[in-house]
Coordinates of C-alpha atoms in Angstrom, one line a residue:
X145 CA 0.0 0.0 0.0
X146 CA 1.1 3.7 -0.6
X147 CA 1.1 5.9 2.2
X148 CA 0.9 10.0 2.1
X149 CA 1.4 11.4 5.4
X150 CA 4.0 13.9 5.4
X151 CA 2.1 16.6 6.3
X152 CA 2.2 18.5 3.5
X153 CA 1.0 18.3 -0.3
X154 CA 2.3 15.5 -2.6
X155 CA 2.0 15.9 -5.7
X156 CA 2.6 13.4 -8.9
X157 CA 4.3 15.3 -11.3
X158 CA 3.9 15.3 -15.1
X159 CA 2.3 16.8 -17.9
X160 CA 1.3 20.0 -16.8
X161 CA -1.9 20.2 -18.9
X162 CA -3.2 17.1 -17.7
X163 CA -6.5 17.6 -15.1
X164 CA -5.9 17.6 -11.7
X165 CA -7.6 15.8 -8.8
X166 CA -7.2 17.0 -5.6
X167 CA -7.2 15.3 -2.4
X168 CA -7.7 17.4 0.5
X169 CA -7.1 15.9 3.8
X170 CA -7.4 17.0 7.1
X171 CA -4.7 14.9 8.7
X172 CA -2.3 12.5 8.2
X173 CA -0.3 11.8 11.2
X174 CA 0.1 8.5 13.0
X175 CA -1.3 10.1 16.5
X176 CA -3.7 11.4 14.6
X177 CA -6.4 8.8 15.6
X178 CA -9.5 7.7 13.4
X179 CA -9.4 11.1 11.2
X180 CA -5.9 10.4 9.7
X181 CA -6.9 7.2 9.1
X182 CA -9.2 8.2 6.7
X183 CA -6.8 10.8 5.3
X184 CA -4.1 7.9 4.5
X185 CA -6.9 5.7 3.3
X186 CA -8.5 8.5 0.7
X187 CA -4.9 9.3 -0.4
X188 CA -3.9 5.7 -1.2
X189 CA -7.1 5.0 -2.8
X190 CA -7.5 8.6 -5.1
X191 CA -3.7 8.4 -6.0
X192 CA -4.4 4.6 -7.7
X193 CA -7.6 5.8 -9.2
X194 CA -5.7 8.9 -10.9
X195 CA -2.7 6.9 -12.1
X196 CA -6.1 4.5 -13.3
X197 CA -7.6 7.6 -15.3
X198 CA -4.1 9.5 -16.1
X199 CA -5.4 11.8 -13.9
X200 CA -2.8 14.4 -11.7
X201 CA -2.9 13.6 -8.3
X202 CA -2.9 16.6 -5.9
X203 CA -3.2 15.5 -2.0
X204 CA -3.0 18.7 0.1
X205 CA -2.4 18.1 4.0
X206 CA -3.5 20.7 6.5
X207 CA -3.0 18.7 9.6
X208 CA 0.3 16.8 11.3
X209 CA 3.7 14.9 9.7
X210 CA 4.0 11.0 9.5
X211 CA 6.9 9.2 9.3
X212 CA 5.0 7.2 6.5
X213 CA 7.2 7.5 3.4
X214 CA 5.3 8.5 0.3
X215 CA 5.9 7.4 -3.1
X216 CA 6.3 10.5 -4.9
X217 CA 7.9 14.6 -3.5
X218 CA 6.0 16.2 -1.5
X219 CA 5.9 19.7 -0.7
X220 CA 5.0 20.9 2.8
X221 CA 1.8 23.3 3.0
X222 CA 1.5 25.5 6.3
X223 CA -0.5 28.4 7.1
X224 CA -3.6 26.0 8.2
X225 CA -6.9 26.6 7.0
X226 CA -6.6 30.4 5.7
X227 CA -3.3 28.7 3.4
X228 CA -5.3 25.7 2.3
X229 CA -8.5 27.9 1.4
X230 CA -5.8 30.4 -0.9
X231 CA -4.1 27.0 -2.5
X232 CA -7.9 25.7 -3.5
X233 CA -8.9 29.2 -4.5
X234 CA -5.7 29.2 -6.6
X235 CA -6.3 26.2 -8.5
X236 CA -9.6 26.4 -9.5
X237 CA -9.2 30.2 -10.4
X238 CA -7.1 28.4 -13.3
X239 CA -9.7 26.0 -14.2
X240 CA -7.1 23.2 -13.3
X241 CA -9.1 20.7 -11.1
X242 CA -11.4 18.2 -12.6
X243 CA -12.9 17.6 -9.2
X244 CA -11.9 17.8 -5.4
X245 CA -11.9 15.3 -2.7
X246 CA -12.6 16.4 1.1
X247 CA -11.8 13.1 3.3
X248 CA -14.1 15.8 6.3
X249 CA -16.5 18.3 6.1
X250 CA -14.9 20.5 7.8
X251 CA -12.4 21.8 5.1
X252 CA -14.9 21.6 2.4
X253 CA -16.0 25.1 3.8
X254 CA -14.4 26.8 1.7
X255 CA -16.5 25.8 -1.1
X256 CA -19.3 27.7 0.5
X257 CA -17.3 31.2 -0.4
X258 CA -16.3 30.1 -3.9
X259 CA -18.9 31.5 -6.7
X260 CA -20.5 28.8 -8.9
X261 CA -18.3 29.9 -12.0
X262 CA -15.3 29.2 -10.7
X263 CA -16.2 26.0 -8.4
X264 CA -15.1 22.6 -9.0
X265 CA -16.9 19.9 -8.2
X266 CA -16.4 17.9 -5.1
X267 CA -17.2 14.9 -2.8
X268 CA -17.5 15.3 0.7
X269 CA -17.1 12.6 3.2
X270 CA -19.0 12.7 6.4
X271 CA -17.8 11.6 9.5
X272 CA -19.9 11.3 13.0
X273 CA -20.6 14.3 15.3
X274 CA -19.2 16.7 12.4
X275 CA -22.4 15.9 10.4
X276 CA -25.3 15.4 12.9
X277 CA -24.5 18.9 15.1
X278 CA -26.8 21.6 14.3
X279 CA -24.9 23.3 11.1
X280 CA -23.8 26.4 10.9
X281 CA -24.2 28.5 7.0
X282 CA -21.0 27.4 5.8
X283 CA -21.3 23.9 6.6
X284 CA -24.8 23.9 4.8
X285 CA -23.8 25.6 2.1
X286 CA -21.0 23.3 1.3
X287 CA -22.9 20.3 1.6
X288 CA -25.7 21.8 -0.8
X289 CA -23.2 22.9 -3.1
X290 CA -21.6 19.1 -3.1
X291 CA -21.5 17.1 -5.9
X292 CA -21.5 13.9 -4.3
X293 CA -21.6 13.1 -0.7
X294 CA -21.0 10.5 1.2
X295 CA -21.7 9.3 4.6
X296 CA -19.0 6.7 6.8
X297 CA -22.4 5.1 8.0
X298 CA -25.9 4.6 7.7
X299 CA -26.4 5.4 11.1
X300 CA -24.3 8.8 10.3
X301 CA -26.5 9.3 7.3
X302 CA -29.8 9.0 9.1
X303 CA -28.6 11.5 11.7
X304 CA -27.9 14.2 9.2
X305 CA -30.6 14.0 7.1
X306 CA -33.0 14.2 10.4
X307 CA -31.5 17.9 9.9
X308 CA -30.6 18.6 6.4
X309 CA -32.2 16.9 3.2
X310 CA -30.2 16.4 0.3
X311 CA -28.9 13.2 -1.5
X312 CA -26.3 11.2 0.8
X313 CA -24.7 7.8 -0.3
X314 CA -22.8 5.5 2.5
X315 CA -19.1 4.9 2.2
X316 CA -18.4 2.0 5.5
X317 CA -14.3 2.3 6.0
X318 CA -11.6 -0.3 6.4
X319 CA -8.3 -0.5 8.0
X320 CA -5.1 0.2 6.3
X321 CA -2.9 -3.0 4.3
X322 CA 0.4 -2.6 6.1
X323 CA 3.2 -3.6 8.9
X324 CA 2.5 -1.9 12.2
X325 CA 4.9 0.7 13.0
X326 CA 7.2 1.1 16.1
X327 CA 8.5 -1.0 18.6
X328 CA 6.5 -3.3 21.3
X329 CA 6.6 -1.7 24.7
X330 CA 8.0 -4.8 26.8
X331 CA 7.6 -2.9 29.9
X332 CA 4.0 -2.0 29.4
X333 CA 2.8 -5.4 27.9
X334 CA 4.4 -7.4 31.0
X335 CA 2.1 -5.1 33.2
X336 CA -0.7 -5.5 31.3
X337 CA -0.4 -9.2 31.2
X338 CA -3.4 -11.3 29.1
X339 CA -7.0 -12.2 29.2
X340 CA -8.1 -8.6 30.2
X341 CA -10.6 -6.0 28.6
X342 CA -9.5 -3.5 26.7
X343 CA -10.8 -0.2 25.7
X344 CA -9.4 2.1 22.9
X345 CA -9.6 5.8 22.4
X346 CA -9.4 9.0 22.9
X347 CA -10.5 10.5 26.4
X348 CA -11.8 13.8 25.9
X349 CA -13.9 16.2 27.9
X350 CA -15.8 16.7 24.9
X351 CA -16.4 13.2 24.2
X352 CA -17.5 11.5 27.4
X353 CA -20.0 9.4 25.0
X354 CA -17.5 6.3 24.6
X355 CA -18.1 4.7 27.7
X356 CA -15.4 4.9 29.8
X357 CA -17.2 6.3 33.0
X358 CA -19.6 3.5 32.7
X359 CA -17.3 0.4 32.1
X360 CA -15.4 2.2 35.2
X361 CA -18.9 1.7 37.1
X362 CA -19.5 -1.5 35.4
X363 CA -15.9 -3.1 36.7
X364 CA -17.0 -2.2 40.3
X365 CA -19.6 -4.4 39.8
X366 CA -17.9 -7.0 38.0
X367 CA -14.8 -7.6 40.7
X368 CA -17.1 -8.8 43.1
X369 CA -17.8 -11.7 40.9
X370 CA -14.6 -12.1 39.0
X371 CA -12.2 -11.0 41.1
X372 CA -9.5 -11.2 38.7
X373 CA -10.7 -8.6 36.1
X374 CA -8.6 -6.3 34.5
X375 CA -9.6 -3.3 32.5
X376 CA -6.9 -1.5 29.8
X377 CA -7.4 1.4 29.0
X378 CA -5.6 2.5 26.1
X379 CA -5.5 5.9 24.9
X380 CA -4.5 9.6 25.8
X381 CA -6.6 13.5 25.8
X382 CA -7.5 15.4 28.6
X383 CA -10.0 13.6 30.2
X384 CA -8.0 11.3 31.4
X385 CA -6.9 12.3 35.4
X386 CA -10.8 12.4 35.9
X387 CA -11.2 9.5 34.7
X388 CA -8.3 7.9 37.1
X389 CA -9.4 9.8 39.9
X390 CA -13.1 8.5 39.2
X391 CA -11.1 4.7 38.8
X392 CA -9.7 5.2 42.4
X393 CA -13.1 6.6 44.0
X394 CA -15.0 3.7 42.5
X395 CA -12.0 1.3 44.2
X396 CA -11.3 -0.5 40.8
X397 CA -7.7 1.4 40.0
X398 CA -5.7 -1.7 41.2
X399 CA -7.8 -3.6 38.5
X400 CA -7.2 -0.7 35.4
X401 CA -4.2 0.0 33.4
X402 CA -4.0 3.8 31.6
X403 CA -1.3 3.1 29.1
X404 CA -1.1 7.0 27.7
X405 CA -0.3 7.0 23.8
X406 CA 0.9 3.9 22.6
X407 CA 2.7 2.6 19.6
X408 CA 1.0 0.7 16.7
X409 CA 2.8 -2.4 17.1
X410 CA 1.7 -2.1 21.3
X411 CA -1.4 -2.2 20.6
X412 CA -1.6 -5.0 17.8
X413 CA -0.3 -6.6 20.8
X414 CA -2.7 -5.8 23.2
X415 CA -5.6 -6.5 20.8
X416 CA -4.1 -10.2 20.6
X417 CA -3.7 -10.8 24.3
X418 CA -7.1 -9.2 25.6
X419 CA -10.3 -11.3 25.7
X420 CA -12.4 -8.4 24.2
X421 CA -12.5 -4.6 23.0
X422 CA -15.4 -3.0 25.1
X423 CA -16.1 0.4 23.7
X424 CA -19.7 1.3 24.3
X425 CA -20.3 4.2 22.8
X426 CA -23.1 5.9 22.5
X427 CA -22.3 8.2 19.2
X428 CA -19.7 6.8 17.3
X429 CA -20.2 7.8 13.9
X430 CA -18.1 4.3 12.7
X431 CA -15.8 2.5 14.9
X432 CA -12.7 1.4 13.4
X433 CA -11.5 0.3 16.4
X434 CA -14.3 -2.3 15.8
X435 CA -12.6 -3.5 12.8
X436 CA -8.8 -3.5 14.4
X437 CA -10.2 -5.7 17.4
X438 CA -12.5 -8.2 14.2
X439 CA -8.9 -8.3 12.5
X440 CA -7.2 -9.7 16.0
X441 CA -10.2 -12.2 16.3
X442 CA -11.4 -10.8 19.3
X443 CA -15.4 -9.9 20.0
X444 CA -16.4 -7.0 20.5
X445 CA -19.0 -5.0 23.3
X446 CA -20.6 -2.1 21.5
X447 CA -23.5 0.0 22.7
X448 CA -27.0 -0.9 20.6
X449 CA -28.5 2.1 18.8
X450 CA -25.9 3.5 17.1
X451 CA -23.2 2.7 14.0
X452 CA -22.1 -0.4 15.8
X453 CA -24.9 -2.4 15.4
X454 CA -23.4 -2.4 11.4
X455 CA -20.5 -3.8 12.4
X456 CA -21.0 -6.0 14.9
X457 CA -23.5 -8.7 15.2
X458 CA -25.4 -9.6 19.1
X459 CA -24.2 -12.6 19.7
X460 CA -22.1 -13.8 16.8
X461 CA -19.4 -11.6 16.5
X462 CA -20.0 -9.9 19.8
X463 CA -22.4 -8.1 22.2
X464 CA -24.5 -5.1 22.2
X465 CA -26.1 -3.5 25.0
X466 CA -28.2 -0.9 26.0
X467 CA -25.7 2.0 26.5
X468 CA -26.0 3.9 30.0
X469 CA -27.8 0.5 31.4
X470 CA -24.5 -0.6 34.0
X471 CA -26.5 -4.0 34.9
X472 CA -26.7 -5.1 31.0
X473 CA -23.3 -3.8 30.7
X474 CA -21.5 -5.9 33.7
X475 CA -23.7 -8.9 32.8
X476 CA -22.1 -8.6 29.3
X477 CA -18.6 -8.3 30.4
X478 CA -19.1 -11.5 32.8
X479 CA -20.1 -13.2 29.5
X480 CA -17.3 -12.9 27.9
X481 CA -14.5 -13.6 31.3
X482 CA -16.6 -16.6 32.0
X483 CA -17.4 -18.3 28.6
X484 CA -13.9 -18.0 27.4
X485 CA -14.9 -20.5 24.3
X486 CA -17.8 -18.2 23.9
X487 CA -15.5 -15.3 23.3
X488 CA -12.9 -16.9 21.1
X489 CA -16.1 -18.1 18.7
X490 CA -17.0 -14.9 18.9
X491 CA -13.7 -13.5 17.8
X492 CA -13.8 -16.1 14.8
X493 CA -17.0 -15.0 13.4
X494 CA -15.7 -11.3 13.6
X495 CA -12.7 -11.8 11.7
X496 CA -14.3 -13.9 9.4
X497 CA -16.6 -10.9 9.1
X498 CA -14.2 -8.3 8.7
X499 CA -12.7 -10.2 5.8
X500 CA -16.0 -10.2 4.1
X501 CA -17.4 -7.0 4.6
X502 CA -14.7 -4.4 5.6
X503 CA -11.7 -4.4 3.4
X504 CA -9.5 -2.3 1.8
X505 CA -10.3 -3.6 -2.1
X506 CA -14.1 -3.1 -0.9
X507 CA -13.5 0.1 0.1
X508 CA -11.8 1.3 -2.8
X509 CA -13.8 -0.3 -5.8
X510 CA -16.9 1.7 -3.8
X511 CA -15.1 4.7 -3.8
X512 CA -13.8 4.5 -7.5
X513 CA -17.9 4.5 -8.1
X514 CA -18.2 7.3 -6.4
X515 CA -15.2 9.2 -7.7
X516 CA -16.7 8.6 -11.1
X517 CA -19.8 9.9 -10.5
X518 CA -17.6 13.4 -9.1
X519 CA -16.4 13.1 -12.4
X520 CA -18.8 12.0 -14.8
X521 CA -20.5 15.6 -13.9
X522 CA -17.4 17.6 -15.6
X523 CA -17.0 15.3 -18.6
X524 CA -13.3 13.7 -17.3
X525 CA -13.6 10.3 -17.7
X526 CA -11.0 7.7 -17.7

C-alpha cells in the first residue's frame, strides 16, 4: 500500500496540462487517531484511481507529519486553514481541477465562499458528530453545493438528514494494508499481562459518550464476581486524570491500566492478548477500532443504537447493549470472562466478518464509483 502522510501536499508530477484531482485531507499523522486514518486511506485510494484515469494527483495536507514514506515529492503546506483555502482558490481560479476530494467536512467550507463559475466539483465525506451537530451556514452551504456526498455510516447518514435533506450515499471504512509501526513496549505489555478488557480511544472532555465512565462503574460491579478482572485502557486527551481519579473513588484502579499513547505495534499486541475490546459508545459515527479488534479475532461490546450495530452482530461476533444501562453492561462483560470459548467463537465469526465486509479492495472499488460519478458531472472520464 502507498502511504501519504508527510504533512504536506504530494504531488505526482507530469504533464502539466493534464487535469488535476485534488485530495484534501485534514490529517495525516500516525497520533492522529481515526481522522488520519481516513486521510491515508482516501490518499492511497484517489492516488491509484488517478494513475487508473491518467489523472494528476494533488493531495494537500492541512494537519500533522508521519513518518509514513510517500511514493512520490512532497511539498509541505503550512499556514492551516486560511493557506489551504488560498491553495484551493488558486487552483480552481485556473480552471485546473477536474474535481476535489474532502476526506471531512470541515475543510470543504471553503466551497461555501467560492462563486459557482469558478467551483469545482467535489465529494465530501462525512464523518460522525461533524455531520449530525446543528450546522452552521457554511457547513450547509457546502454540503448543498456538493457534488457527491457520502456518509461513513448509515447510522451517520440518518442523523444528518434528520436535519438537512439532500442526496447522501454511505461509504463503510476499512483499516489500512500494512506492517504496524514502532516498537513493542515490553515494559507495558508485562504489566498488562493477558486475558483482560481492553478499551481504545481517545478520552476527551468533549467526548464522554464512549463509555469509559460507565465500564469504570460496570468493573465495580464486576470484581465482586470475577475478582480477577482487568480493564486496559488504552489511549491519551484530557480527560483522562478524571477518569483515574473516578477509577480510584469507585475502588477499581488496582484492576485498570492507563497506558497513555501507545505505539502501533503495542497495541496489535494488546488486541491479541485481551479477551475483548469494550467500547460502548453511544455516538460513534463508525468504529474502526471495531474493525482493528474483528482483525485480532477478538469480539467486541458495543453500545446498541448507534453505528455499531453495522458492524458487529449480538451474539455472533460480539455483544451489544443498552448504553448507559450498568446491569446489561457488567452482565455482558461476565459473559465474555466466564465463557472463554464463547468469546474466542466470537472473535472467529468477527474476523471472518471483517474479511467479508470491511476491506480495503471493498473500500476502494466503492469509492472509485463514487469518484466517477464526481467526475462523470465535468466530462473527465477515464
Amino acid at each position: 500500500m502507498t502511504d501519504f502522510a508527510n504533512g504536506g501536499s504530494v504531488v505526482v508530477e507530469g504533464n502539466a496540462r493534464r487535469r488535476q484531482l485534488l485530495c484534501v485531507s485534514s490529517g495525516l499523522g500516525l497520533q492522529g487517531g481515526g481522522t488520519a486514518v481516513v486521510g491515508r486511506l482516501f490518499a492511497h485510494c484517489v492516488a491509484r484511481f488517478c494513475a487508473d484515469r491518467a489523472l494528476e494527483f494533488v493531495l494537500l495536507n492541512m494537519g500533522s507529519a508521519s513518518p509514513l514514506e510517500p511514493a512520490t515529492g512532497h511539498r509541505t503546506l503550512s499556514g492551516g486553514r486560511h493557506r489551504l483555502a488560498s491553495r484551493l482558490l488558486g487552483h480552481q481560479l485556473a480552471g485546473r481541477p477536474a474535481a476535489i476530494v474532502f476526506d471531512h467536512l470541515g475543510p470543504a467550507r471553503v466551497q461555501a465562499l467560492l462563486p459557482a463559475w469558478c467551483a469545482a466539483p467535489y465529494l465530501v465525506m462525512l464523518h460522525g458528530i461533524e455531520a449530525w451537530r446543528p450546522l452552521g451556514w457554511s457547513h450547509r452551504r457546502a454540503l448543498r453545493n456538493a457534488t457527491v456526498r457520502v456518509a461513513n455510516s448509515r447510522y451517520t447518514r440518518a442523523r444528518l438528514l434528520a436535519q438537512w435533506a439532500g442526496e447522501v450515499g454511505t461509504l463503510p471504512l476499512a483499516l489500512e494494508k500494512r506492517p504496524p509501526l514502532g516498537e513493542p513496549d515490553g515494559e507495558l505489555l508485562r504489566e498488562a499481562g493477558e486475558g483482560f478488557l481492553l478499551i481504545v480511544g481517545r478520552m476527551s472532555r468533549n467526548e464522554r459518550y464512549k463509555g469509559h465512565d460507565e465500564l469504570l462503574t460496570a468493573l465495580a460491579r464486576v470484581l465482586t464476581r470475577w475478582p480477577a478482572t482487568r480493564l486496559v485502557v488504552a489511549g491519551e486527551g484530557d480527560d483522562r486524570h478524571r477518569l483515574e481519579a473516578q477509577a480510584e473513588r469507585l475502588g477499581v484502579a488496582g484492576s485498570t491500566l492507563f497506558t497513555g499513547f501507545v505505539s502501533e505495534a503495542t497495541l496489535g499486541r494488546l488486541y491479541r492478548r485481551c479477551v475483548a475490546l469494550v467500547l460502548p459508545s453511544r455516538d460513534e459515527g463508525f468504529g474502526l477500532v471495531y474493525l482493528e479488534a474483528m482483525r485480532a479475532a477478538k469480539p467486541c461490546l458495543a453500545a446498541r443504537g448507534g453505528a455499531a450495530e453495522e458492524i458487529v452482530v449480538d451474539g455472533q461476533t460480539g455483544l451489544l447493549v443498552e448504553y448507559g444501562n450498568a446491569e446489561e453492561l457488567s452482565g455482558a462483560l461476565l459473559r465474555l470472562l466466564t465463557a472463554p470459548e464463547e468469546a474466542a467463537a466470537m472473535g472467529r465469526a468477527g474476523r471472518r466478518r471483517w474479511q467479508s465486509h470491511f476491506t480495503l479492495e471493498r473500500f476502494e472499488n466503492e469509492l472509485t464509483g463514487h469518484l466517477d460519478r464526481l467526475l462523470a458531472v465535468d466530462g473527465v472520464r477515464g
